[in-house]
PDB file of C-alpha atoms and ligand atoms in Angstrom:
ATOM      1  CA  UNK E   1      18.441  -8.037  38.881  1.00 57.00           C
ATOM      2  CA  UNK E   2      15.862  -6.025  40.862  1.00 60.00           C
ATOM      3  CA  UNK E   3      12.337  -6.887  40.408  1.00 71.00           C
ATOM      4  CA  UNK E   4      11.285  -3.525  41.552  1.00 75.00           C
ATOM      5  CA  UNK E   5       8.920  -1.721  39.119  1.00 80.00           C
ATOM      6  CA  UNK E   6      10.319   1.377  37.442  1.00 89.00           C
ATOM      7  CA  UNK E   7       9.722   4.772  39.280  1.00 93.00           C
ATOM      8  CA  UNK E   8       7.213   6.219  39.428  1.00 96.00           C
ATOM      9  CA  UNK E   9       4.502   3.491  39.985  1.00 97.00           C
ATOM     10  CA  UNK E  10       0.879   4.623  40.352  1.00 97.00           C
ATOM     11  CA  UNK E  11       1.525   4.264  44.168  1.00 97.00           C
ATOM     12  CA  UNK E  12       4.371   6.681  43.998  1.00 97.00           C
ATOM     13  CA  UNK E  13       2.344   9.253  41.991  1.00 98.00           C
ATOM     14  CA  UNK E  14      -0.516   8.861  44.515  1.00 98.00           C
ATOM     15  CA  UNK E  15       1.758   9.318  47.633  1.00 98.00           C
ATOM     16  CA  UNK E  16       3.107  12.625  45.890  1.00 98.00           C
ATOM     17  CA  UNK E  17      -0.416  13.767  45.175  1.00 98.00           C
ATOM     18  CA  UNK E  18      -1.526  13.126  48.733  1.00 97.00           C
ATOM     19  CA  UNK E  19       1.473  14.776  50.372  1.00 97.00           C
ATOM     20  CA  UNK E  20       1.109  17.907  48.303  1.00 97.00           C
ATOM     21  CA  UNK E  21      -2.700  17.937  48.710  1.00 96.00           C
ATOM     22  CA  UNK E  22      -2.016  18.713  52.365  1.00 96.00           C
ATOM     23  CA  UNK E  23      -1.887  22.214  53.874  1.00 94.00           C
ATOM     24  CA  UNK E  24       1.180  24.167  53.198  1.00 95.00           C
ATOM     25  CA  UNK E  25       2.045  27.084  55.513  1.00 93.00           C
ATOM     26  CA  UNK E  26       4.590  29.750  54.999  1.00 93.00           C
ATOM     27  CA  UNK E  27       6.778  29.569  58.142  1.00 93.00           C
ATOM     28  CA  UNK E  28       9.162  32.435  57.851  1.00 92.00           C
ATOM     29  CA  UNK E  29      11.679  34.214  55.647  1.00 92.00           C
ATOM     30  CA  UNK E  30      15.348  33.856  56.769  1.00 90.00           C
ATOM     31  CA  UNK E  31      17.997  36.363  56.142  1.00 87.00           C
ATOM     32  CA  UNK E  32      20.493  35.050  58.729  1.00 86.00           C
ATOM     33  CA  UNK E  33      21.007  31.292  59.185  1.00 87.00           C
ATOM     34  CA  UNK E  34      20.413  31.298  63.084  1.00 88.00           C
ATOM     35  CA  UNK E  35      16.836  32.265  62.210  1.00 89.00           C
ATOM     36  CA  UNK E  36      16.229  28.879  60.602  1.00 88.00           C
ATOM     37  CA  UNK E  37      13.665  26.747  62.517  1.00 85.00           C
ATOM     38  CA  UNK E  38      15.166  23.849  64.333  1.00 86.00           C
ATOM     39  CA  UNK E  39      12.952  20.875  63.042  1.00 85.00           C
ATOM     40  CA  UNK E  40      13.342  17.146  62.595  1.00 89.00           C
ATOM     41  CA  UNK E  41      11.336  17.248  59.426  1.00 95.00           C
ATOM     42  CA  UNK E  42      12.933  16.246  56.095  1.00 96.00           C
ATOM     43  CA  UNK E  43      13.738  19.297  53.953  1.00 97.00           C
ATOM     44  CA  UNK E  44      13.884  19.931  50.269  1.00 98.00           C
ATOM     45  CA  UNK E  45      15.468  23.091  48.888  1.00 97.00           C
ATOM     46  CA  UNK E  46      14.870  24.805  45.608  1.00 97.00           C
ATOM     47  CA  UNK E  47      17.947  26.491  44.072  1.00 96.00           C
ATOM     48  CA  UNK E  48      18.806  27.875  40.734  1.00 96.00           C
ATOM     49  CA  UNK E  49      19.552  31.067  38.775  1.00 94.00           C
ATOM     50  CA  UNK E  50      17.590  34.093  39.426  1.00 90.00           C
ATOM     51  CA  UNK E  51      14.311  34.055  37.458  1.00 92.00           C
ATOM     52  CA  UNK E  52      14.466  30.370  36.621  1.00 96.00           C
ATOM     53  CA  UNK E  53      11.151  29.667  38.173  1.00 96.00           C
ATOM     54  CA  UNK E  54      11.799  28.545  41.771  1.00 94.00           C
ATOM     55  CA  UNK E  55       9.026  30.335  43.515  1.00 92.00           C
ATOM     56  CA  UNK E  56       6.575  29.453  40.645  1.00 95.00           C
ATOM     57  CA  UNK E  57       7.592  25.757  41.049  1.00 97.00           C
ATOM     58  CA  UNK E  58       6.777  25.903  44.809  1.00 96.00           C
ATOM     59  CA  UNK E  59       3.406  27.330  44.017  1.00 95.00           C
ATOM     60  CA  UNK E  60       2.696  24.743  41.261  1.00 97.00           C
ATOM     61  CA  UNK E  61       3.805  21.865  43.548  1.00 97.00           C
ATOM     62  CA  UNK E  62       1.550  22.949  46.399  1.00 95.00           C
ATOM     63  CA  UNK E  63      -1.287  24.047  44.005  1.00 92.00           C
ATOM     64  CA  UNK E  64      -1.183  27.492  45.624  1.00 85.00           C
ATOM     65  CA  UNK E  65      -0.969  30.431  43.084  1.00 78.00           C
ATOM     66  CA  UNK E  66       0.455  32.977  45.595  1.00 78.00           C
ATOM     67  CA  UNK E  67       2.030  31.010  48.391  1.00 83.00           C
ATOM     68  CA  UNK E  68       5.630  32.070  47.138  1.00 79.00           C
ATOM     69  CA  UNK E  69       6.042  35.313  45.677  1.00 80.00           C
ATOM     70  CA  UNK E  70       6.952  35.391  41.941  1.00 78.00           C
ATOM     71  CA  UNK E  71       8.086  38.181  39.610  1.00 76.00           C
ATOM     72  CA  UNK E  72       9.211  39.093  36.280  1.00 74.00           C
ATOM     73  CA  UNK E  73      12.040  41.076  37.964  1.00 72.00           C
ATOM     74  CA  UNK E  74      15.049  38.866  38.607  1.00 69.00           C
ATOM     75  CA  UNK E  75      16.063  38.703  42.403  1.00 68.00           C
ATOM     76  CA  UNK E  76      12.558  38.799  43.886  1.00 68.00           C
ATOM     77  CA  UNK E  77      13.343  36.296  46.454  1.00 71.00           C
ATOM     78  CA  UNK E  78      15.921  37.923  48.739  1.00 77.00           C
ATOM     79  CA  UNK E  79      15.854  35.536  51.622  1.00 88.00           C
ATOM     80  CA  UNK E  80      15.283  31.790  52.281  1.00 92.00           C
ATOM     81  CA  UNK E  81      11.496  31.348  52.413  1.00 93.00           C
ATOM     82  CA  UNK E  82      10.530  28.368  54.412  1.00 94.00           C
ATOM     83  CA  UNK E  83       7.283  26.409  54.142  1.00 95.00           C
ATOM     84  CA  UNK E  84       5.884  23.463  55.990  1.00 96.00           C
ATOM     85  CA  UNK E  85       3.801  20.856  53.935  1.00 97.00           C
ATOM     86  CA  UNK E  86       1.437  18.858  55.973  1.00 94.00           C
ATOM     87  CA  UNK E  87       3.575  18.368  59.045  1.00 95.00           C
ATOM     88  CA  UNK E  88       5.788  16.162  56.864  1.00 96.00           C
ATOM     89  CA  UNK E  89       8.129  18.050  54.773  1.00 97.00           C
ATOM     90  CA  UNK E  90       9.908  21.459  54.827  1.00 97.00           C
ATOM     91  CA  UNK E  91      10.196  23.316  51.506  1.00 97.00           C
ATOM     92  CA  UNK E  92      12.802  26.070  51.106  1.00 96.00           C
ATOM     93  CA  UNK E  93      12.616  28.594  48.306  1.00 94.00           C
ATOM     94  CA  UNK E  94      16.091  30.044  47.912  1.00 91.00           C
ATOM     95  CA  UNK E  95      17.277  33.337  46.510  1.00 88.00           C
ATOM     96  CA  UNK E  96      18.607  32.988  42.966  1.00 89.00           C
ATOM     97  CA  UNK E  97      22.171  33.125  41.842  1.00 86.00           C
ATOM     98  CA  UNK E  98      23.824  34.535  38.675  1.00 80.00           C
ATOM     99  CA  UNK E  99      21.916  37.805  38.874  1.00 74.00           C
ATOM    100  CA  UNK E 100      24.442  40.170  37.271  1.00 69.00           C
ATOM    101  CA  UNK E 101      22.361  43.350  37.728  1.00 72.00           C
ATOM    102  CA  UNK E 102      22.029  43.213  41.597  1.00 73.00           C
ATOM    103  CA  UNK E 103      24.390  45.249  43.708  1.00 78.00           C
ATOM    104  CA  UNK E 104      27.664  43.206  44.454  1.00 81.00           C
ATOM    105  CA  UNK E 105      27.313  43.324  48.326  1.00 83.00           C
ATOM    106  CA  UNK E 106      23.785  42.071  48.143  1.00 78.00           C
ATOM    107  CA  UNK E 107      24.797  39.371  45.912  1.00 79.00           C
ATOM    108  CA  UNK E 108      27.588  38.348  48.187  1.00 83.00           C
ATOM    109  CA  UNK E 109      25.255  38.327  51.128  1.00 83.00           C
ATOM    110  CA  UNK E 110      22.728  35.983  49.280  1.00 82.00           C
ATOM    111  CA  UNK E 111      25.371  33.624  48.086  1.00 83.00           C
ATOM    112  CA  UNK E 112      27.025  33.342  51.552  1.00 87.00           C
ATOM    113  CA  UNK E 113      23.672  32.627  53.083  1.00 89.00           C
ATOM    114  CA  UNK E 114      22.683  30.155  50.435  1.00 89.00           C
ATOM    115  CA  UNK E 115      26.004  28.342  50.532  1.00 90.00           C
ATOM    116  CA  UNK E 116      26.134  28.140  54.414  1.00 92.00           C
ATOM    117  CA  UNK E 117      22.525  26.921  54.332  1.00 94.00           C
ATOM    118  CA  UNK E 118      23.076  24.204  51.696  1.00 92.00           C
ATOM    119  CA  UNK E 119      26.422  23.009  53.386  1.00 90.00           C
ATOM    120  CA  UNK E 120      25.287  23.065  56.936  1.00 90.00           C
ATOM    121  CA  UNK E 121      21.633  22.159  56.986  1.00 93.00           C
ATOM    122  CA  UNK E 122      21.477  18.578  58.267  1.00 92.00           C
ATOM    123  CA  UNK E 123      17.734  18.048  57.566  1.00 95.00           C
ATOM    124  CA  UNK E 124      18.265  18.718  53.986  1.00 96.00           C
ATOM    125  CA  UNK E 125      17.350  15.535  52.074  1.00 97.00           C
ATOM    126  CA  UNK E 126      17.673  17.011  48.541  1.00 98.00           C
ATOM    127  CA  UNK E 127      18.223  20.160  46.559  1.00 98.00           C
ATOM    128  CA  UNK E 128      16.209  20.629  43.384  1.00 98.00           C
ATOM    129  CA  UNK E 129      18.550  22.430  41.195  1.00 98.00           C
ATOM    130  CA  UNK E 130      16.392  24.219  38.673  1.00 98.00           C
ATOM    131  CA  UNK E 131      17.447  24.846  35.106  1.00 98.00           C
ATOM    132  CA  UNK E 132      15.718  26.846  32.491  1.00 98.00           C
ATOM    133  CA  UNK E 133      15.008  24.291  29.778  1.00 98.00           C
ATOM    134  CA  UNK E 134      15.732  27.028  26.960  1.00 98.00           C
ATOM    135  CA  UNK E 135      19.159  27.591  28.266  1.00 98.00           C
ATOM    136  CA  UNK E 136      20.559  24.488  29.737  1.00 98.00           C
ATOM    137  CA  UNK E 137      23.109  24.181  32.350  1.00 98.00           C
ATOM    138  CA  UNK E 138      25.082  27.581  32.719  1.00 96.00           C
ATOM    139  CA  UNK E 139      28.471  28.009  34.414  1.00 94.00           C
ATOM    140  CA  UNK E 140      26.835  29.289  37.635  1.00 92.00           C
ATOM    141  CA  UNK E 141      24.781  26.055  37.778  1.00 96.00           C
ATOM    142  CA  UNK E 142      27.835  23.971  37.346  1.00 96.00           C
ATOM    143  CA  UNK E 143      29.499  25.883  40.164  1.00 93.00           C
ATOM    144  CA  UNK E 144      26.411  25.193  42.367  1.00 94.00           C
ATOM    145  CA  UNK E 145      26.636  21.513  41.446  1.00 96.00           C
ATOM    146  CA  UNK E 146      30.179  21.323  42.327  1.00 95.00           C
ATOM    147  CA  UNK E 147      29.477  22.944  45.685  1.00 92.00           C
ATOM    148  CA  UNK E 148      26.975  20.286  46.437  1.00 95.00           C
ATOM    149  CA  UNK E 149      29.048  17.425  45.284  1.00 96.00           C
ATOM    150  CA  UNK E 150      31.735  18.717  47.606  1.00 93.00           C
ATOM    151  CA  UNK E 151      29.232  19.116  50.465  1.00 92.00           C
ATOM    152  CA  UNK E 152      27.768  15.581  49.768  1.00 94.00           C
ATOM    153  CA  UNK E 153      24.302  17.096  49.468  1.00 96.00           C
ATOM    154  CA  UNK E 154      22.201  15.001  47.087  1.00 97.00           C
ATOM    155  CA  UNK E 155      20.457  17.011  44.228  1.00 98.00           C
ATOM    156  CA  UNK E 156      18.163  16.550  41.333  1.00 98.00           C
ATOM    157  CA  UNK E 157      18.143  18.783  38.127  1.00 98.00           C
ATOM    158  CA  UNK E 158      14.805  20.047  37.477  1.00 98.00           C
ATOM    159  CA  UNK E 159      14.097  21.629  34.007  1.00 98.00           C
ATOM    160  CA  UNK E 160      11.669  24.595  34.143  1.00 98.00           C
ATOM    161  CA  UNK E 161       9.633  26.447  31.417  1.00 98.00           C
ATOM    162  CA  UNK E 162       9.394  23.279  29.302  1.00 98.00           C
ATOM    163  CA  UNK E 163       6.209  24.779  27.900  1.00 98.00           C
ATOM    164  CA  UNK E 164       8.735  27.080  25.850  1.00 98.00           C
ATOM    165  CA  UNK E 165      10.181  24.162  23.906  1.00 98.00           C
ATOM    166  CA  UNK E 166       8.891  21.775  21.241  1.00 97.00           C
ATOM    167  CA  UNK E 167       9.020  18.057  21.813  1.00 97.00           C
ATOM    168  CA  UNK E 168      12.249  17.479  19.907  1.00 98.00           C
ATOM    169  CA  UNK E 169      14.181  20.445  21.604  1.00 98.00           C
ATOM    170  CA  UNK E 170      12.937  19.306  24.906  1.00 98.00           C
ATOM    171  CA  UNK E 171      14.003  15.772  24.389  1.00 98.00           C
ATOM    172  CA  UNK E 172      17.451  16.991  23.240  1.00 98.00           C
ATOM    173  CA  UNK E 173      17.735  19.234  26.327  1.00 98.00           C
ATOM    174  CA  UNK E 174      16.843  16.433  28.760  1.00 98.00           C
ATOM    175  CA  UNK E 175      19.462  14.015  27.111  1.00 98.00           C
ATOM    176  CA  UNK E 176      22.197  16.789  27.217  1.00 98.00           C
ATOM    177  CA  UNK E 177      21.475  17.679  30.795  1.00 98.00           C
ATOM    178  CA  UNK E 178      21.272  14.020  31.918  1.00 98.00           C
ATOM    179  CA  UNK E 179      24.713  13.391  30.285  1.00 98.00           C
ATOM    180  CA  UNK E 180      26.148  16.468  32.180  1.00 98.00           C
ATOM    181  CA  UNK E 181      24.584  15.507  35.548  1.00 98.00           C
ATOM    182  CA  UNK E 182      26.061  11.970  35.145  1.00 98.00           C
ATOM    183  CA  UNK E 183      29.491  13.647  35.557  1.00 97.00           C
ATOM    184  CA  UNK E 184      28.530  14.834  39.001  1.00 98.00           C
ATOM    185  CA  UNK E 185      28.750  12.505  42.141  1.00 98.00           C
ATOM    186  CA  UNK E 186      25.925  13.937  44.122  1.00 98.00           C
ATOM    187  CA  UNK E 187      23.474  14.393  41.220  1.00 98.00           C
ATOM    188  CA  UNK E 188      20.381  12.090  40.910  1.00 97.00           C
ATOM    189  CA  UNK E 189      20.589  10.585  37.516  1.00 96.00           C
ATOM    190  CA  UNK E 190      16.997  11.348  36.496  1.00 97.00           C
ATOM    191  CA  UNK E 191      16.150  14.888  35.195  1.00 98.00           C
ATOM    192  CA  UNK E 192      12.688  16.090  35.908  1.00 98.00           C
ATOM    193  CA  UNK E 193      11.152  18.260  32.954  1.00 98.00           C
ATOM    194  CA  UNK E 194       8.545  20.531  34.243  1.00 98.00           C
ATOM    195  CA  UNK E 195       6.276  23.550  33.510  1.00 98.00           C
ATOM    196  CA  UNK E 196       4.680  25.564  36.181  1.00 98.00           C
ATOM    197  CA  UNK E 197       2.315  27.037  33.519  1.00 97.00           C
ATOM    198  CA  UNK E 198       0.919  23.845  32.109  1.00 98.00           C
ATOM    199  CA  UNK E 199       1.602  21.667  35.228  1.00 98.00           C
ATOM    200  CA  UNK E 200       3.622  19.182  33.177  1.00 98.00           C
ATOM    201  CA  UNK E 201       6.057  17.021  35.212  1.00 98.00           C
ATOM    202  CA  UNK E 202       4.621  18.406  38.490  1.00 98.00           C
ATOM    203  CA  UNK E 203       2.967  15.064  39.498  1.00 98.00           C
ATOM    204  CA  UNK E 204       6.350  13.258  38.858  1.00 98.00           C
ATOM    205  CA  UNK E 205       8.301  15.860  40.926  1.00 98.00           C
ATOM    206  CA  UNK E 206       5.825  15.443  43.696  1.00 98.00           C
ATOM    207  CA  UNK E 207       6.348  11.843  43.654  1.00 98.00           C
ATOM    208  CA  UNK E 208      10.155  12.156  43.844  1.00 98.00           C
ATOM    209  CA  UNK E 209       9.864  14.570  46.952  1.00 98.00           C
ATOM    210  CA  UNK E 210       7.152  12.362  48.707  1.00 97.00           C
ATOM    211  CA  UNK E 211       9.586   9.490  48.535  1.00 96.00           C
ATOM    212  CA  UNK E 212      11.943  11.719  50.821  1.00 95.00           C
ATOM    213  CA  UNK E 213       9.210  12.845  53.239  1.00 92.00           C
TER     214      UNK E 213
HETATM  215  P1  GTP U 301      14.211  34.817  41.886  1.00 55.81           P
HETATM  216  O1  GTP U 301      13.320  34.602  43.163  1.00 55.81           O
HETATM  217  O2  GTP U 301      14.230  36.186  41.409  1.00 55.81           O
HETATM  218  O3  GTP U 301      15.317  34.085  41.921  1.00 55.81           O
HETATM  219  O4  GTP U 301      13.247  34.131  40.612  1.00 55.81           O
HETATM  220  P2  GTP U 301      12.362  32.636  40.732  1.00 55.81           P
HETATM  221  O5  GTP U 301      13.463  31.612  40.256  1.00 55.81           O
HETATM  222  O6  GTP U 301      11.772  32.419  42.144  1.00 55.81           O
HETATM  223  O7  GTP U 301      11.591  32.772  39.574  1.00 55.81           O
HETATM  224  P3  GTP U 301       9.880  33.148  39.619  1.00 55.81           P
HETATM  225  O8  GTP U 301       9.170  31.801  40.089  1.00 55.81           O
HETATM  226  O9  GTP U 301       9.577  34.383  40.210  1.00 55.81           O
HETATM  227  O10 GTP U 301       9.604  33.164  38.020  1.00 55.81           O
HETATM  228  C1  GTP U 301      10.358  34.200  37.109  1.00 55.81           C
HETATM  229  C2  GTP U 301       9.504  34.394  35.931  1.00 55.81           C
HETATM  230  O11 GTP U 301       9.382  33.152  35.263  1.00 55.81           O
HETATM  231  C3  GTP U 301       7.985  34.842  36.120  1.00 55.81           C
HETATM  232  O12 GTP U 301       7.760  35.777  35.198  1.00 55.81           O
HETATM  233  C4  GTP U 301       7.149  33.567  35.944  1.00 55.81           C
HETATM  234  O13 GTP U 301       5.866  33.868  35.546  1.00 55.81           O
HETATM  235  C5  GTP U 301       7.947  32.809  34.903  1.00 55.81           C
HETATM  236  N1  GTP U 301       7.978  31.302  34.975  1.00 55.81           N
HETATM  237  C6  GTP U 301       8.135  30.601  36.028  1.00 55.81           C
HETATM  238  N2  GTP U 301       7.919  29.277  35.660  1.00 55.81           N
HETATM  239  C7  GTP U 301       7.465  29.147  34.427  1.00 55.81           C
HETATM  240  C8  GTP U 301       7.143  28.166  33.483  1.00 55.81           C
HETATM  241  O14 GTP U 301       7.146  26.953  33.810  1.00 55.81           O
HETATM  242  N3  GTP U 301       6.752  28.555  32.246  1.00 55.81           N
HETATM  243  C9  GTP U 301       6.798  29.902  31.798  1.00 55.81           C
HETATM  244  N4  GTP U 301       6.434  30.010  30.582  1.00 55.81           N
HETATM  245  N5  GTP U 301       7.018  30.808  32.627  1.00 55.81           N
HETATM  246  C10 GTP U 301       7.376  30.517  33.874  1.00 55.81           C
HETATM  247 MG1   MG U 302      11.861  33.393  43.782  1.00 55.81          MG
END
């Protein structure tokens, strides 16, 4: 039996708070992989269906309303937007997948970019796979998760827009998604429920990410 206290301890939360209280700087938008900055810093990427709330989550984590551009229109983020947090951690906001209305060649271009990035980026410590709490895991999410399993890239499912669910539906969704994640080898067992509107779950996610920095 391990005597370690359960995650997160007060110290874990405080480490997360301190890390994300640091200056966060937009480095660049990357449309081609060779533009990615060479860096030894640990990196965390935010992946998920279009409009799931990736850019909003980056803003909520860093406490900056307009750092990453968000939009009601799916497909807002069309390149990999790279941020540096306190000289400790790189955050990558990825273009969304599963956006049916976008022109096919464009979708193919983003998909290729994201896949090549996720498979080849050695600094990548974790991918946050964002899933809309109202909808649960969709086939395109499963496809992403399988790709990450195959590439042995560790990821964690983060539920977004939890403010849209009542407590019972939310608890049911967490249990359902945890059971699905358990079937994937590279998935972190813990699901993090968040809301970028209320700030719910943000300190917990900061703690998880700070543990990687
Ligand atoms: P793409 O870049 O197009 O892939 O989208 P994205 O995943 O970056 O989503 P974005 O952050 O732009 O948010 C999409 C929409 O969802 C916006 O209208 C946000 O205001 C809304 N949204 C994001 N997070 C939340 C949340 O936690 N709760 C609620 N209620 N709305 C949210
Ligand atoms: Mg976005």
